[in-house]
Coordinates of C-alpha atoms in Angstrom, one line a residue:
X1 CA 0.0 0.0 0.0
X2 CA 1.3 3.5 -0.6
X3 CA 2.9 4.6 2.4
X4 CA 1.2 7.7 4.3
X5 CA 3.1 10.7 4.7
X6 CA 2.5 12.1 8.4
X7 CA 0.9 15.0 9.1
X8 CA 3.6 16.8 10.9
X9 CA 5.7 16.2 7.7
X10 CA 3.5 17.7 5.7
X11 CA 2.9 20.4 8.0
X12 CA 7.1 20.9 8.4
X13 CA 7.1 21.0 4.8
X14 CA 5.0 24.0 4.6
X15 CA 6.2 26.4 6.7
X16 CA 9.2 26.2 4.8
X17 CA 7.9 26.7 2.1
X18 CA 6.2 30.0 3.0
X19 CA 9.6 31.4 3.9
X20 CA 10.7 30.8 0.5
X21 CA 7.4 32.2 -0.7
X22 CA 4.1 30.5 -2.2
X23 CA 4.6 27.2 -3.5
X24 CA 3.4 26.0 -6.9
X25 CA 1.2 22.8 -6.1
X26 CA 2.9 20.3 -8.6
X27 CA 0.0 18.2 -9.7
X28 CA 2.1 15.0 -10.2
X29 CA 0.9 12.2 -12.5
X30 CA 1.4 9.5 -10.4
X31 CA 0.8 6.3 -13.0
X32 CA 2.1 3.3 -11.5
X33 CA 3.4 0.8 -13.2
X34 CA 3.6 1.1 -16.9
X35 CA 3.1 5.0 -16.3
X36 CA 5.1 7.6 -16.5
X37 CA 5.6 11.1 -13.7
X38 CA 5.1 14.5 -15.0
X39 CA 6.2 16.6 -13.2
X40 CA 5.2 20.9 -13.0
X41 CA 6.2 22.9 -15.5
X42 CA 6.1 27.0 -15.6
X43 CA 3.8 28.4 -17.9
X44 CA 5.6 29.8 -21.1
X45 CA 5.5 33.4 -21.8
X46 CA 3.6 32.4 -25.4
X47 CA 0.5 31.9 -23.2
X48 CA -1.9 33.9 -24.0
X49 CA -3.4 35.8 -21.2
X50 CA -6.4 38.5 -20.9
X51 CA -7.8 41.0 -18.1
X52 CA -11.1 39.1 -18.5
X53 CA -10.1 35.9 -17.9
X54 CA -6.7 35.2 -16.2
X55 CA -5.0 32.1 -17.0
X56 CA -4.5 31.4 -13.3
X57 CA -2.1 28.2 -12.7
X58 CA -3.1 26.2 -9.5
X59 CA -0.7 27.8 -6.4
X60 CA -1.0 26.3 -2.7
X61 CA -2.3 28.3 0.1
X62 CA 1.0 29.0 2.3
X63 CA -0.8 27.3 5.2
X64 CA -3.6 24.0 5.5
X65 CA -7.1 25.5 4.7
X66 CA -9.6 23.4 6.5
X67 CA -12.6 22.3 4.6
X68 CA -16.0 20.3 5.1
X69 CA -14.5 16.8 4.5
X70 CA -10.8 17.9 5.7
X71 CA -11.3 19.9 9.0
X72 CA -7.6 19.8 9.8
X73 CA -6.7 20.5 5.9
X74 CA -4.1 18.4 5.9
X75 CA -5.5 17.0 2.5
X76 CA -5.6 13.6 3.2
X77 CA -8.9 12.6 3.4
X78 CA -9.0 8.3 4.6
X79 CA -11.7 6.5 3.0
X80 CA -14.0 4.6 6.1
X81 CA -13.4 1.9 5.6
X82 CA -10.4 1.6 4.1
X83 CA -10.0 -1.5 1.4
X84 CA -7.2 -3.4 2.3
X85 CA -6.1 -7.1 1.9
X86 CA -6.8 -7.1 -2.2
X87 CA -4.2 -8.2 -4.4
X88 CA -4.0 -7.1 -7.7
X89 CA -5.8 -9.3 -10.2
X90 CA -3.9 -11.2 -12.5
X91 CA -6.5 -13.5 -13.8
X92 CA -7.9 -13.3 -17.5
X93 CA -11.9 -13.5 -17.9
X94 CA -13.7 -14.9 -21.1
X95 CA -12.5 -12.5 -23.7
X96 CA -15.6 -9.5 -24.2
X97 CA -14.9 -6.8 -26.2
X98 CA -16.5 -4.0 -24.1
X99 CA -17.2 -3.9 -20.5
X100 CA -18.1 0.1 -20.1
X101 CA -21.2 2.0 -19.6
X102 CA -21.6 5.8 -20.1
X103 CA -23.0 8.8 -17.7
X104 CA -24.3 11.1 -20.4
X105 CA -24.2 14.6 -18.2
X106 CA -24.4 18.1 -19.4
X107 CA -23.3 21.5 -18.3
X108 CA -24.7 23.5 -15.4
X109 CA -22.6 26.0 -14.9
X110 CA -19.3 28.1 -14.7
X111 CA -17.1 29.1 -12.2
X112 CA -13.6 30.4 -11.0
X113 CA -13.8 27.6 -8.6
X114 CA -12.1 24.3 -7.6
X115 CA -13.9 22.5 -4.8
X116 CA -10.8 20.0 -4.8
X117 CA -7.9 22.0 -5.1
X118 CA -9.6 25.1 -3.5
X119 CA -11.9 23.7 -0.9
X120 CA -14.2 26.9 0.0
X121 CA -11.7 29.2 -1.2
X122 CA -13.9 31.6 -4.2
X123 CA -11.3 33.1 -7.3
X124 CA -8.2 31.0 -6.5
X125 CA -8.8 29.4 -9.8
X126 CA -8.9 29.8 -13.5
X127 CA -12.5 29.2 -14.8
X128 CA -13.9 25.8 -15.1
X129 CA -17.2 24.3 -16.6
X130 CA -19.3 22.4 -14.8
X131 CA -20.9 18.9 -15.3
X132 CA -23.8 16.6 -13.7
X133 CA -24.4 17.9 -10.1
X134 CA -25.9 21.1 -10.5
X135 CA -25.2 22.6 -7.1
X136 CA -21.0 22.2 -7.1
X137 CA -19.2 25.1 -5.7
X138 CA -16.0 25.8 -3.9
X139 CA -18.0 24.5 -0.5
X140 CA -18.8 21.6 -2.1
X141 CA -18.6 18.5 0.3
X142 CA -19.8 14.7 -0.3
X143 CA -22.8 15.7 2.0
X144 CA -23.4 18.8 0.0
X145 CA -23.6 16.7 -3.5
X146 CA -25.3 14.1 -2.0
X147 CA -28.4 16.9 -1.8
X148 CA -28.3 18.3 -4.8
X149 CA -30.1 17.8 -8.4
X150 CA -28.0 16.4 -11.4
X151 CA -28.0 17.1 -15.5
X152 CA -27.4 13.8 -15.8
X153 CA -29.8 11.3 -17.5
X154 CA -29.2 9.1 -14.4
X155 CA -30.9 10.6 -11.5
X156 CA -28.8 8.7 -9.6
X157 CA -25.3 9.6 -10.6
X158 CA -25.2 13.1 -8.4
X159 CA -21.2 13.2 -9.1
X160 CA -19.6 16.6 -10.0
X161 CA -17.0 16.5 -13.0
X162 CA -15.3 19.6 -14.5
X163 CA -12.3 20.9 -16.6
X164 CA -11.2 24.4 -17.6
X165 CA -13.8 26.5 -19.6
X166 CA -12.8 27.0 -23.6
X167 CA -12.7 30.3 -24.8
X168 CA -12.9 31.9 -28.3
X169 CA -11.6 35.2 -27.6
X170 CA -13.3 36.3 -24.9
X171 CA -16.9 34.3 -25.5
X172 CA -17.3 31.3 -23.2
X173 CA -18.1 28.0 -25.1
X174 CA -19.5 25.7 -23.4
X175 CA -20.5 21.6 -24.6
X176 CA -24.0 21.9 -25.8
X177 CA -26.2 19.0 -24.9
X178 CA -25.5 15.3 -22.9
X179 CA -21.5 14.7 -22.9
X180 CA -19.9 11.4 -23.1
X181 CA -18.7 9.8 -20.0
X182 CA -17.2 6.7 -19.9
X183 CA -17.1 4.4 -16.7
X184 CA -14.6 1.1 -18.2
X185 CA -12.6 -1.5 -17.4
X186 CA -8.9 -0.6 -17.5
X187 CA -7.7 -3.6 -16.2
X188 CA -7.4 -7.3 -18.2
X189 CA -9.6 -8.3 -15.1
X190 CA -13.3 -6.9 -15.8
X191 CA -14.7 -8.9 -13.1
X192 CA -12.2 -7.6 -10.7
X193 CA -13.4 -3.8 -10.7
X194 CA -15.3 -1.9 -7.8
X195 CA -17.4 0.9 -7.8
X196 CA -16.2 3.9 -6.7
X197 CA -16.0 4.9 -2.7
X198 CA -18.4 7.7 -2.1
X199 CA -16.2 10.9 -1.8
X200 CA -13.6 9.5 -4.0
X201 CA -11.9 13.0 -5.8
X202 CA -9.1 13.5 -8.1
X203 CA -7.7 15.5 -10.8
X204 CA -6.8 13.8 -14.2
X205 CA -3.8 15.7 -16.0
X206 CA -2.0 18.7 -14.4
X207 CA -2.7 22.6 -16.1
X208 CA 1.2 23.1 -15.4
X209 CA 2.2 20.3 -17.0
X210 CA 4.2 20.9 -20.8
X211 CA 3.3 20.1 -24.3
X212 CA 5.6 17.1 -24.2
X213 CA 3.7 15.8 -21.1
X214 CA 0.7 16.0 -21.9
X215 CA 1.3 14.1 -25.3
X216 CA 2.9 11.3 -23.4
X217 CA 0.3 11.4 -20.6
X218 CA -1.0 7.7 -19.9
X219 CA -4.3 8.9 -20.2
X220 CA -4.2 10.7 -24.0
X221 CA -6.9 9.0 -26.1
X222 CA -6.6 11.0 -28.7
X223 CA -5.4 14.6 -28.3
X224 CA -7.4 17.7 -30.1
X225 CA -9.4 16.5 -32.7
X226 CA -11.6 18.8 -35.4
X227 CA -12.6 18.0 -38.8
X228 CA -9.7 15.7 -40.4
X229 CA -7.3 16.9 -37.9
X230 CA -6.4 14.4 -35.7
X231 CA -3.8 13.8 -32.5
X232 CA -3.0 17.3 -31.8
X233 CA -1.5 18.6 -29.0
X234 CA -2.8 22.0 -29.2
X235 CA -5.9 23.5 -30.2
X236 CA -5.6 23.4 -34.0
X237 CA -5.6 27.1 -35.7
X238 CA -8.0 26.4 -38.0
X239 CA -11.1 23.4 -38.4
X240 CA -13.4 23.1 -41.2
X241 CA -16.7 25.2 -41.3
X242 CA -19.0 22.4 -41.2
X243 CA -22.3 22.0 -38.7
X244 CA -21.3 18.6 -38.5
X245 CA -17.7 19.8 -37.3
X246 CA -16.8 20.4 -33.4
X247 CA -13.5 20.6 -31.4
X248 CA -13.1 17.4 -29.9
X249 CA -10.9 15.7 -26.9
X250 CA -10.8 12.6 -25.5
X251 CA -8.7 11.5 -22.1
X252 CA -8.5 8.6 -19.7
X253 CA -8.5 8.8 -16.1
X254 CA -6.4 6.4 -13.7
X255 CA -8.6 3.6 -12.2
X256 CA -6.0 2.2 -9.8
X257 CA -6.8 2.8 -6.1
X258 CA -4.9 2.9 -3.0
X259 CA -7.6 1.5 -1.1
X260 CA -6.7 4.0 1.9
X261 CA -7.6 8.1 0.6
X262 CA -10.4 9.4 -1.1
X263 CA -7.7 12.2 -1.5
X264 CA -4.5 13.3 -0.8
X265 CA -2.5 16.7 -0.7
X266 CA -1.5 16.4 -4.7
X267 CA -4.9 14.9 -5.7
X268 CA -3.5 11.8 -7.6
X269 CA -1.3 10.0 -5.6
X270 CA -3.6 7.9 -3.8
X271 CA -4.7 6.8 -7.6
X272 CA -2.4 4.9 -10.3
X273 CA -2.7 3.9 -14.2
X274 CA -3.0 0.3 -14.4
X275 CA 0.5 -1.1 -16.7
X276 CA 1.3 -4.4 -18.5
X277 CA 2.3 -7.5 -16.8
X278 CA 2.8 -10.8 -17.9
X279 CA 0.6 -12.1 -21.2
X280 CA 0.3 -8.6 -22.0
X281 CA -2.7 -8.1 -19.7
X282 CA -3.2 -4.7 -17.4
X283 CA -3.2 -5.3 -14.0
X284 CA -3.5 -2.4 -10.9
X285 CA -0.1 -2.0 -9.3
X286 CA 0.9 -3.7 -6.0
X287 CA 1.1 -0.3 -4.2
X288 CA -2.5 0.5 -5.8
X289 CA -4.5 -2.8 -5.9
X290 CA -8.1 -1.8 -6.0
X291 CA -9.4 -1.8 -9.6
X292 CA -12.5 1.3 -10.1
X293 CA -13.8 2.4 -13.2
X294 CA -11.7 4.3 -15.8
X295 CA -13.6 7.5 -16.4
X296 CA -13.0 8.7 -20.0
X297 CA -13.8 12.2 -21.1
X298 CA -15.2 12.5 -24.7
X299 CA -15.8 16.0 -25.3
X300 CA -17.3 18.2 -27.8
X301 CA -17.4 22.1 -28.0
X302 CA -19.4 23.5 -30.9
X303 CA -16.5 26.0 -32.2
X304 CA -14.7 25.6 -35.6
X305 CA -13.4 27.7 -38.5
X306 CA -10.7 30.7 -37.2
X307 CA -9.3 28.9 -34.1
X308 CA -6.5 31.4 -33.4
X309 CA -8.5 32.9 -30.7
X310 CA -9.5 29.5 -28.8
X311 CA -8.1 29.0 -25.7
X312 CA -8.3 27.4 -21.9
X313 CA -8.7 29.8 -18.9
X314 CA -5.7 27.3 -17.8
X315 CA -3.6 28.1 -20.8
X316 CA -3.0 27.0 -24.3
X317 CA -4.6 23.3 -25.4
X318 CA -1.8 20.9 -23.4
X319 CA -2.9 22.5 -19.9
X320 CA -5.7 20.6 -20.6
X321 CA -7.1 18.6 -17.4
X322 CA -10.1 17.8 -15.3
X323 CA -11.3 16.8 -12.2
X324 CA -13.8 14.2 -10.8
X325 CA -15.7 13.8 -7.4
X326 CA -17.8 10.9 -6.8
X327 CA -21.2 11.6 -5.6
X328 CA -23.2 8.7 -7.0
X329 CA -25.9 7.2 -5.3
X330 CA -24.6 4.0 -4.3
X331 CA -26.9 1.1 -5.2
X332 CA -27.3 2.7 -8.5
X333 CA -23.5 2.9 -9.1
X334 CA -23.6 -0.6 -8.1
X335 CA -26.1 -2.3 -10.4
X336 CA -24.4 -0.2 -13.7
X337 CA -21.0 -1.6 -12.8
X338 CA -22.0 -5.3 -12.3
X339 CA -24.3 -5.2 -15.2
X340 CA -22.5 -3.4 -17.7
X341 CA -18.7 -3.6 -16.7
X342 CA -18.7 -6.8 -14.8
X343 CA -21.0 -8.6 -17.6
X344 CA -19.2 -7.6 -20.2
X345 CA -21.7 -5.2 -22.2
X346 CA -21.3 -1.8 -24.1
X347 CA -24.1 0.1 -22.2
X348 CA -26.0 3.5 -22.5
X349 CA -26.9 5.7 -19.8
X350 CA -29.5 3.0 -19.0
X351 CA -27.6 0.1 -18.6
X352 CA -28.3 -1.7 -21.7
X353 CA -26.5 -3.0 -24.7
X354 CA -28.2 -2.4 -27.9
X355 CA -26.1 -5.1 -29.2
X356 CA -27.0 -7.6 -26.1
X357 CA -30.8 -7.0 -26.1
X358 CA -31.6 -9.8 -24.0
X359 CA -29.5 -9.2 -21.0
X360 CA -31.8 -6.3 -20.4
X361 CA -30.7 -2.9 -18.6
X362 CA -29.9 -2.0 -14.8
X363 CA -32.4 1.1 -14.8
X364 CA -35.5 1.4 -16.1
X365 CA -37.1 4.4 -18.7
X366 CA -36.3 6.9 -16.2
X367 CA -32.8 5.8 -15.6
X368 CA -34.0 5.1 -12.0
X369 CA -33.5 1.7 -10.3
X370 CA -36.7 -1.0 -11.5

């Protein structure tokens, strides 16, 4: 298991670094085996920046800042119960193409707000948009979600996910309509993978990180995509002026847990990509055992032609990251992952494979539990 830093370490740690002044909060890509560690990067002077919309990189407060799930702001935050005792799985299940379902969930809203990196802190961060739980804020909490509605299609799935807001020039674009939200196996081992703790949180990616980084990240699908442009880096200057042509991104989360946090001070290190052992199969790492869901991102943003003036409020297109924070209501989370991820199936939003009509689905018409 990963070993736990202790809290007077951490606590050492920043008082000095206030005396040397404030401290940029490396968001390290911890990836396990098979992975690779990026570490922070300065932001180039060929960022763009504006007096509307600061490209703000993420910087740590010079002292803990308590919040509603951390009250000594620490930011460790144990899981209770911890999951211990599990080895990493090893074995190979009958072969099935898919094993993934998707949360189709929309936009509610934008905010200079980051209820993971900032908990109840308001303009520490660049502007992100908003997905699924309609109420998420910088005070956001697991209670806090737990009350609030969703733009979801599942009712159940009350879990916030966000990423920085695009820009075209100044003019907010948002993802129009239900995005694309993958919950898949990442290991060899479908039948070995969990649902996610309640409260679980992390941040995929790292708005500091370089271009170089995030093209080798071990979660790129598929990089910036528009038109016939495919595998880009950044945000490509021009797309073709097509209705039928968006700006597109795709990226994998890691879905290796520590079995221990449902956070920790960097927001990744209690989470690890799964890597290759043996017949080629990919299996959680020893120091991360617990196989979760791989969330995927599939994007769209309804912006093409002139794309000289598109941008991230984190920075140009390889700051691109996001963050997720599990608010799901559990038996509903449940009966999607043993269904659809567990039996092998390429699901909707309802739990049911269109290819597979007669294993049924896990909700019913209202994407509520039958």
């Amino acid at each position: 298991m990963a070993e736990r830093i202790s809290r007077s370490t951490v606590v050492s740690a920043l008082i000095v670094a206030t005396s040397l002044a404030l401290v940029f909060l490396g968001f390290t890509a911890i990836t396990g085996a098979g992975g690779t560690t990026a570490d922070a990067a300065p932001r180039t002077a060929a960022e763009p920046a504006t007096a509307a919309h600061a490209m703000q990189g993420h910087v740590m407060a010079a002292a803990p800042v308590p919040s509603g799930d951390d009250p000594d702001g620490d930011g460790y935050i144990p899981a209770n119960p911890p999951v211990t005792g599990v080895l990493p799985s090893t074995d190979i299940p009958p072969h099935r193409y898919f094993h993934e379902f998707q949360a189709n969930c929309s936009v509610t809203h934008t905010g200079s707000v980051d209820p993971i990196v900032f908990p109840g802190q308001l303009n520490k961060s660049h502007n992100h948009t908003f997905m699924g739980n309609d109420t998420t804020d910088e005070n956001s909490t697991t209670a806090s979600l737990g009350t609030g509605g969703t733009a979801c299609k599942a009712p159940g799935d009350l879990s916030a996910y966000w990423m920085p807001t695009l820009y075209n020039g100044d003019r907010e674009v948002r993802p129009v309509g239900p995005q694309t939200i993958y919950y898949k196996s990442g290991v060899t081992d479908y039948t070995s993978v969990r649902p996610f703790p309640k409260g679980l949180r992390f941040v995929v990616g790292n708005p500091m990180q370089t271009a170089e980084e995030f093209r080798d990240h071990p979660g790129m699908v598929e990089g910036w995509e528009c038109g016939e442009s495919y595998h880009n880096v950044e945000i490509p200057a021009t797309c073709p002026t097509r209705p039928d042509v968006q700006l597109n991104l795709r990226m994998q989360a890691p879905s290796c847990w520590d079995g221990i946090h449902l956070d920790t001070p960097d927001h990744q290190s209690h989470m690890a990509y799964p890597g290759a052992q043996g017949a080629n199969q990919d299996v959680c790492p020893a120091t991360h055992p617990v196989a979760l869901p791989m969330i995927e991102f599939k994007m769209a943003w309804p912006v093409n032609g002139d794309m000289s003036q598109v941008r991230l409020a984190s920075g140009m297109g390889h700051s691109f990251h996001y963050d997720f924070f599990n608010a799901w209501d559990d038996a509903t989370l449940d009966a999607m992952v043993d269904h659809c991820i567990i039996g092998g199936l390429q699901c909707d939003a309802r739990g049911y494979d269109e290819n597979n009509p007669g294993e049924g689905a896990a909700l019913d018409e209202n994407y509520e539990l039958p």
